[in-house]
Amino acid sequence: MPEPSTRPEPKDDELAAALRSVEAALARIKGCTDAEREALAADVRDLRAMADKLRDERVEIAIFGEISTGKSALINALVGHAATDVNIRGGWTKDVWHVAWEAVGYCVPGFENSSIVLLDTPGLNEVDGESRTAMARDVARRADLVLFVTDSDLNETEYTALVELAASHKPLILVLNKTDLYTPEELDSLLTLFREKRLAGLVDADNIVTTKADPRQVEYIIESADGSTRSEWRKPAVEVDALRERIALVLERDGKELVALNASMFAADRSDRMAALRVQLRSEQATQLIWTYAVVKALAVALNPHPALDVVGGSTIDATMVIMMGRMYGIEITKTGAVKLVASILKAAGWVIAGELAVSWTSSLAKGFTLGTSTLWTAIPQGAAAGYGSYIVGQAARYYFEHGASWGDQGAKHVVKRILDHTDKQSVVESLKEKIREKLSTNQYAAKKESRGQKAEKPIDRRSSQ
């Protein structure tokens, strides 16, 4: 469970509600196993960072795009100094950079002490960049506003990424950078293509702006008073005012609401992800537990030479499995409760499981009539039948515990029927039979019993003794 923060709580109702949703998501870590805590560590870290962001009244703007489109140069131009290094080679950004935009001197309405941070993400198309791309997209999802930087018409990779970002329903500003490389006619044609065709329905036309974050040098011919001329290369001033104004307008209009909504959506997403991951991890453990107990029951029932005790022992194994599974899902269940749950599952299974129980009871009676000597020839069918019944009980119990010790609106009968419909009975039974055969082949005691049993049943030729 995370330690309570010493930071002041947001006073605004929307922000306070968003913070509560984040804290509620963090509370889901309570009751997790050590393995689950380790698997969920990144999600917990992200949620804590989001909570701190809300308490600090911090607005985050992610800079997103392919390598060499001028993302870092754009940040430098916005903040007014070399906050990040700009390298002529692509792919230099190895991590997410957090740059405070202090020079803007802007306070988001409703945030008394708000600050703006620019996040420079790794390039979309970097070499060996699958993990970096995932990181960049994750940062973009967490940010309150996304700037998508390009320097030309969008290629397939850029367009796909833009569609994904647009699906998050947060403000998206497309920045066409390096416009000094275009003639006025070329620039006008590209902007018309973006606004009327390519990005219609994805990006608001007003949110498509142009910049010159790092304009190339221009050669000037300078004429002296005496009529002589000389050549001089000068770097034009950066042009990012249109972008600054657009960012300010978006934050002025929706800033506080954006932060609150984004935090709530992020908390919901992480909460669902954490819940799904916990279910997945426990489902894997539950599958192993079910198979373990199904095999144990199959062997215990198959190799028990005493009539009736094999069936009684098998029922005890089922109840124990249910108790262990309940603990796995953080739900305590008594032995009496486990027995009742097993009985309710078997009752819900109806005639389908009845056939398996019939095999088990018939084999048990056979043991009684033969004083246990039939154990070997009844072992495989009886054990497999018992194990299959235990497998179904385990699968049903897993559903029950996964849903908070509840069968839901449709009841146990519907759940168990669905499990039976989706279970490959033949495969399960054959697997259990194979386990029994393996045990029999390595069980010296069983081999001796088989030998004694065969000797006892050998016919006697009374004529030869006369």
Short mmCIF file of N, CA, C and O in Angstrom, two decimals, residues 299-368:
data_model
loop_
_atom_site.label_atom_id
_atom_site.label_comp_id
_atom_site.label_asym_id
_atom_site.label_seq_id
_atom_site.Cartn_x
_atom_site.Cartn_y
_atom_site.Cartn_z
N LEU A 299 -4.93 -40.20 -8.96
CA LEU A 299 -4.02 -41.24 -8.42
C LEU A 299 -4.53 -41.78 -7.10
O LEU A 299 -4.49 -42.99 -6.85
N ALA A 300 -5.01 -40.88 -6.22
CA ALA A 300 -5.48 -41.32 -4.91
C ALA A 300 -6.67 -42.26 -5.04
O ALA A 300 -6.75 -43.31 -4.37
N VAL A 301 -7.59 -41.92 -5.93
CA VAL A 301 -8.78 -42.76 -6.13
C VAL A 301 -8.40 -44.05 -6.84
O VAL A 301 -8.87 -45.14 -6.48
N ALA A 302 -7.52 -43.95 -7.83
CA ALA A 302 -7.17 -45.12 -8.62
C ALA A 302 -6.41 -46.17 -7.83
O ALA A 302 -6.64 -47.38 -7.97
N LEU A 303 -5.50 -45.73 -6.98
CA LEU A 303 -4.60 -46.66 -6.29
C LEU A 303 -5.07 -47.06 -4.90
O LEU A 303 -4.40 -47.83 -4.22
N ASN A 304 -6.21 -46.53 -4.47
CA ASN A 304 -6.71 -46.89 -3.14
C ASN A 304 -7.45 -48.22 -3.25
O ASN A 304 -8.49 -48.32 -3.90
N PRO A 305 -6.95 -49.29 -2.60
CA PRO A 305 -7.57 -50.61 -2.72
C PRO A 305 -8.82 -50.78 -1.87
O PRO A 305 -9.52 -51.78 -1.99
N HIS A 306 -9.11 -49.83 -1.01
CA HIS A 306 -10.24 -49.98 -0.09
C HIS A 306 -11.52 -49.43 -0.70
O HIS A 306 -11.54 -48.28 -1.16
N PRO A 307 -12.56 -50.18 -0.73
CA PRO A 307 -13.83 -49.72 -1.32
C PRO A 307 -14.40 -48.53 -0.56
O PRO A 307 -14.26 -48.43 0.64
N ALA A 308 -15.02 -47.65 -1.29
CA ALA A 308 -15.70 -46.45 -0.77
C ALA A 308 -14.74 -45.40 -0.26
O ALA A 308 -14.97 -44.20 -0.46
N LEU A 309 -13.64 -45.81 0.40
CA LEU A 309 -12.72 -44.83 0.93
C LEU A 309 -12.08 -44.00 -0.18
O LEU A 309 -11.71 -42.85 0.03
N ASP A 310 -11.96 -44.60 -1.38
CA ASP A 310 -11.38 -43.84 -2.48
C ASP A 310 -12.27 -42.68 -2.88
O ASP A 310 -11.81 -41.57 -3.15
N VAL A 311 -13.59 -42.90 -2.88
CA VAL A 311 -14.53 -41.84 -3.24
C VAL A 311 -14.57 -40.77 -2.17
O VAL A 311 -14.56 -39.57 -2.44
N VAL A 312 -14.59 -41.20 -0.88
CA VAL A 312 -14.60 -40.25 0.22
C VAL A 312 -13.33 -39.41 0.22
O VAL A 312 -13.36 -38.19 0.38
N GLY A 313 -12.19 -40.07 -0.01
CA GLY A 313 -10.92 -39.35 -0.07
C GLY A 313 -10.89 -38.37 -1.21
O GLY A 313 -10.35 -37.26 -1.09
N GLY A 314 -11.50 -38.74 -2.33
CA GLY A 314 -11.55 -37.84 -3.48
C GLY A 314 -12.33 -36.59 -3.17
O GLY A 314 -11.97 -35.49 -3.59
N SER A 315 -13.42 -36.72 -2.43
CA SER A 315 -14.23 -35.55 -2.06
C SER A 315 -13.44 -34.61 -1.16
O SER A 315 -13.54 -33.38 -1.26
N THR A 316 -12.63 -35.18 -0.27
CA THR A 316 -11.79 -34.36 0.60
C THR A 316 -10.78 -33.58 -0.21
O THR A 316 -10.49 -32.41 0.08
N ILE A 317 -10.23 -34.21 -1.23
CA ILE A 317 -9.26 -33.53 -2.10
C ILE A 317 -9.91 -32.35 -2.81
O ILE A 317 -9.33 -31.27 -2.91
N ASP A 318 -11.14 -32.52 -3.30
CA ASP A 318 -11.84 -31.42 -3.95
C ASP A 318 -12.04 -30.25 -3.01
O ASP A 318 -11.84 -29.08 -3.38
N ALA A 319 -12.45 -30.55 -1.78
CA ALA A 319 -12.68 -29.49 -0.80
C ALA A 319 -11.38 -28.76 -0.48
O ALA A 319 -11.35 -27.52 -0.36
N THR A 320 -10.30 -29.52 -0.36
CA THR A 320 -9.00 -28.90 -0.08
C THR A 320 -8.57 -28.00 -1.24
O THR A 320 -8.05 -26.90 -1.03
N MET A 321 -8.80 -28.46 -2.47
CA MET A 321 -8.46 -27.64 -3.63
C MET A 321 -9.23 -26.33 -3.61
O MET A 321 -8.66 -25.26 -3.90
N VAL A 322 -10.50 -26.37 -3.26
CA VAL A 322 -11.32 -25.16 -3.22
C VAL A 322 -10.80 -24.20 -2.15
O VAL A 322 -10.73 -22.98 -2.37
N ILE A 323 -10.42 -24.73 -0.99
CA ILE A 323 -9.88 -23.88 0.08
C ILE A 323 -8.60 -23.20 -0.37
O ILE A 323 -8.41 -21.99 -0.16
N MET A 324 -7.70 -23.96 -1.01
CA MET A 324 -6.43 -23.40 -1.48
C MET A 324 -6.65 -22.35 -2.57
O MET A 324 -5.97 -21.33 -2.61
N MET A 325 -7.62 -22.60 -3.44
CA MET A 325 -7.89 -21.65 -4.51
C MET A 325 -8.48 -20.37 -3.95
O MET A 325 -8.17 -19.26 -4.41
N GLY A 326 -9.34 -20.49 -2.95
CA GLY A 326 -9.91 -19.31 -2.31
C GLY A 326 -8.81 -18.43 -1.73
O GLY A 326 -8.82 -17.21 -1.89
N ARG A 327 -7.83 -19.05 -1.07
CA ARG A 327 -6.71 -18.28 -0.51
C ARG A 327 -5.91 -17.60 -1.61
O ARG A 327 -5.42 -16.48 -1.44
N MET A 328 -5.78 -18.28 -2.74
CA MET A 328 -5.04 -17.72 -3.87
C MET A 328 -5.68 -16.42 -4.35
O MET A 328 -5.00 -15.47 -4.74
N TYR A 329 -7.01 -16.36 -4.30
CA TYR A 329 -7.74 -15.17 -4.73
C TYR A 329 -8.05 -14.23 -3.58
O TYR A 329 -8.82 -13.28 -3.73
N GLY A 330 -7.46 -14.49 -2.41
CA GLY A 330 -7.65 -13.61 -1.27
C GLY A 330 -9.01 -13.75 -0.62
O GLY A 330 -9.48 -12.82 0.03
N ILE A 331 -9.65 -14.91 -0.78
CA ILE A 331 -10.97 -15.14 -0.20
C ILE A 331 -10.90 -16.36 0.71
O ILE A 331 -10.59 -17.47 0.27
N GLU A 332 -11.16 -16.15 1.99
CA GLU A 332 -11.13 -17.25 2.95
C GLU A 332 -12.44 -18.03 2.89
O GLU A 332 -13.52 -17.44 2.87
N ILE A 333 -12.33 -19.34 2.86
CA ILE A 333 -13.51 -20.20 2.85
C ILE A 333 -13.26 -21.36 3.81
O ILE A 333 -12.18 -21.96 3.81
N THR A 334 -14.25 -21.67 4.64
CA THR A 334 -14.10 -22.76 5.61
C THR A 334 -14.22 -24.11 4.93
O THR A 334 -14.65 -24.20 3.77
N LYS A 335 -13.85 -25.15 5.65
CA LYS A 335 -13.96 -26.50 5.09
C LYS A 335 -15.43 -26.82 4.79
O LYS A 335 -15.74 -27.40 3.74
N THR A 336 -16.31 -26.41 5.70
CA THR A 336 -17.75 -26.64 5.47
C THR A 336 -18.22 -25.89 4.23
O THR A 336 -18.96 -26.42 3.40
N GLY A 337 -17.77 -24.65 4.11
CA GLY A 337 -18.14 -23.86 2.95
C GLY A 337 -17.60 -24.45 1.66
O GLY A 337 -18.27 -24.44 0.62
N ALA A 338 -16.39 -25.00 1.73
CA ALA A 338 -15.78 -25.62 0.55
C ALA A 338 -16.57 -26.85 0.13
O ALA A 338 -16.80 -27.08 -1.07
N VAL A 339 -16.96 -27.65 1.10
CA VAL A 339 -17.75 -28.86 0.80
C VAL A 339 -19.07 -28.47 0.14
O VAL A 339 -19.51 -29.10 -0.84
N LYS A 340 -19.71 -27.43 0.66
CA LYS A 340 -20.98 -26.97 0.08
C LYS A 340 -20.78 -26.43 -1.34
O LYS A 340 -21.62 -26.66 -2.22
N LEU A 341 -19.67 -25.73 -1.55
CA LEU A 341 -19.40 -25.20 -2.88
C LEU A 341 -19.17 -26.33 -3.88
O LEU A 341 -19.69 -26.29 -5.00
N VAL A 342 -18.41 -27.34 -3.48
CA VAL A 342 -18.18 -28.50 -4.36
C VAL A 342 -19.51 -29.18 -4.68
O VAL A 342 -19.78 -29.54 -5.84
N ALA A 343 -20.37 -29.34 -3.65
CA ALA A 343 -21.67 -29.99 -3.86
C ALA A 343 -22.53 -29.18 -4.83
O ALA A 343 -23.21 -29.74 -5.70
N SER A 344 -22.48 -27.84 -4.71
CA SER A 344 -23.29 -27.00 -5.59
C SER A 344 -22.79 -27.08 -7.02
O SER A 344 -23.58 -27.05 -7.97
N ILE A 345 -21.49 -27.22 -7.19
CA ILE A 345 -20.93 -27.34 -8.54
C ILE A 345 -21.34 -28.68 -9.16
O ILE A 345 -21.76 -28.74 -10.33
N LEU A 346 -21.23 -29.74 -8.39
CA LEU A 346 -21.61 -31.07 -8.90
C LEU A 346 -23.10 -31.11 -9.22
O LEU A 346 -23.52 -31.71 -10.22
N LYS A 347 -23.90 -30.45 -8.39
CA LYS A 347 -25.33 -30.41 -8.65
C LYS A 347 -25.61 -29.63 -9.93
O LYS A 347 -26.47 -30.03 -10.74
N ALA A 348 -24.89 -28.52 -10.13
CA ALA A 348 -25.07 -27.71 -11.34
C ALA A 348 -24.64 -28.47 -12.58
O ALA A 348 -25.20 -28.30 -13.66
N ALA A 349 -23.63 -29.35 -12.42
CA ALA A 349 -23.14 -30.12 -13.56
C ALA A 349 -24.16 -31.17 -13.98
O ALA A 349 -24.19 -31.60 -15.15
N GLY A 350 -24.98 -31.63 -13.04
CA GLY A 350 -26.06 -32.55 -13.36
C GLY A 350 -25.60 -33.87 -13.93
O GLY A 350 -24.61 -34.47 -13.50
N TRP A 351 -26.31 -34.36 -14.95
CA TRP A 351 -26.08 -35.69 -15.50
C TRP A 351 -24.74 -35.83 -16.19
O TRP A 351 -24.23 -36.93 -16.37
N VAL A 352 -24.12 -34.70 -16.58
CA VAL A 352 -22.83 -34.79 -17.27
C VAL A 352 -21.78 -35.37 -16.35
O VAL A 352 -21.02 -36.26 -16.72
N ILE A 353 -21.72 -34.87 -15.11
CA ILE A 353 -20.77 -35.39 -14.14
C ILE A 353 -21.27 -36.69 -13.54
O ILE A 353 -20.50 -37.51 -13.07
N ALA A 354 -22.58 -36.90 -13.56
CA ALA A 354 -23.14 -38.12 -12.98
C ALA A 354 -22.53 -39.36 -13.63
O ALA A 354 -22.29 -40.37 -12.97
N GLY A 355 -22.27 -39.29 -14.93
CA GLY A 355 -21.65 -40.42 -15.62
C GLY A 355 -20.28 -40.72 -15.08
O GLY A 355 -19.89 -41.88 -14.91
N GLU A 356 -19.52 -39.66 -14.80
CA GLU A 356 -18.17 -39.86 -14.26
C GLU A 356 -18.26 -40.44 -12.84
O GLU A 356 -17.48 -41.32 -12.47
N LEU A 357 -19.21 -39.95 -12.05
CA LEU A 357 -19.37 -40.48 -10.69
C LEU A 357 -19.81 -41.95 -10.72
O LEU A 357 -19.40 -42.75 -9.88
N ALA A 358 -20.62 -42.29 -11.72
CA ALA A 358 -21.07 -43.68 -11.83
C ALA A 358 -19.88 -44.62 -12.05
O ALA A 358 -19.79 -45.70 -11.47
N VAL A 359 -18.98 -44.20 -12.92
CA VAL A 359 -17.77 -45.00 -13.16
C VAL A 359 -16.99 -45.18 -11.86
O VAL A 359 -16.52 -46.26 -11.53
N SER A 360 -16.85 -44.06 -11.11
CA SER A 360 -16.09 -44.10 -9.87
C SER A 360 -16.72 -45.03 -8.85
O SER A 360 -16.07 -45.86 -8.23
N TRP A 361 -18.06 -44.91 -8.67
CA TRP A 361 -18.74 -45.75 -7.69
C TRP A 361 -18.75 -47.21 -8.13
O TRP A 361 -18.57 -48.12 -7.30
N THR A 362 -18.94 -47.47 -9.40
CA THR A 362 -18.92 -48.85 -9.90
C THR A 362 -17.57 -49.50 -9.64
O THR A 362 -17.47 -50.66 -9.19
N SER A 363 -16.51 -48.75 -9.92
CA SER A 363 -15.16 -49.28 -9.68
C SER A 363 -14.93 -49.50 -8.20
O SER A 363 -14.28 -50.46 -7.80
N SER A 364 -15.47 -48.62 -7.38
CA SER A 364 -15.33 -48.77 -5.93
C SER A 364 -16.03 -50.04 -5.44
O SER A 364 -15.51 -50.78 -4.62
N LEU A 365 -17.24 -50.30 -5.98
CA LEU A 365 -17.96 -51.51 -5.61
C LEU A 365 -17.20 -52.75 -6.04
O LEU A 365 -17.16 -53.78 -5.34
N ALA A 366 -16.56 -52.64 -7.23
CA ALA A 366 -15.78 -53.77 -7.72
C ALA A 366 -14.65 -54.10 -6.76
O ALA A 366 -14.31 -55.27 -6.54
N LYS A 367 -14.05 -53.08 -6.19
CA LYS A 367 -12.99 -53.31 -5.22
C LYS A 367 -13.52 -54.06 -4.00
O LYS A 367 -12.87 -54.94 -3.44
N GLY A 368 -14.73 -53.69 -3.60
CA GLY A 368 -15.31 -54.35 -2.44
C GLY A 368 -15.58 -55.82 -2.69
O GLY A 368 -15.29 -56.67 -1.85
#
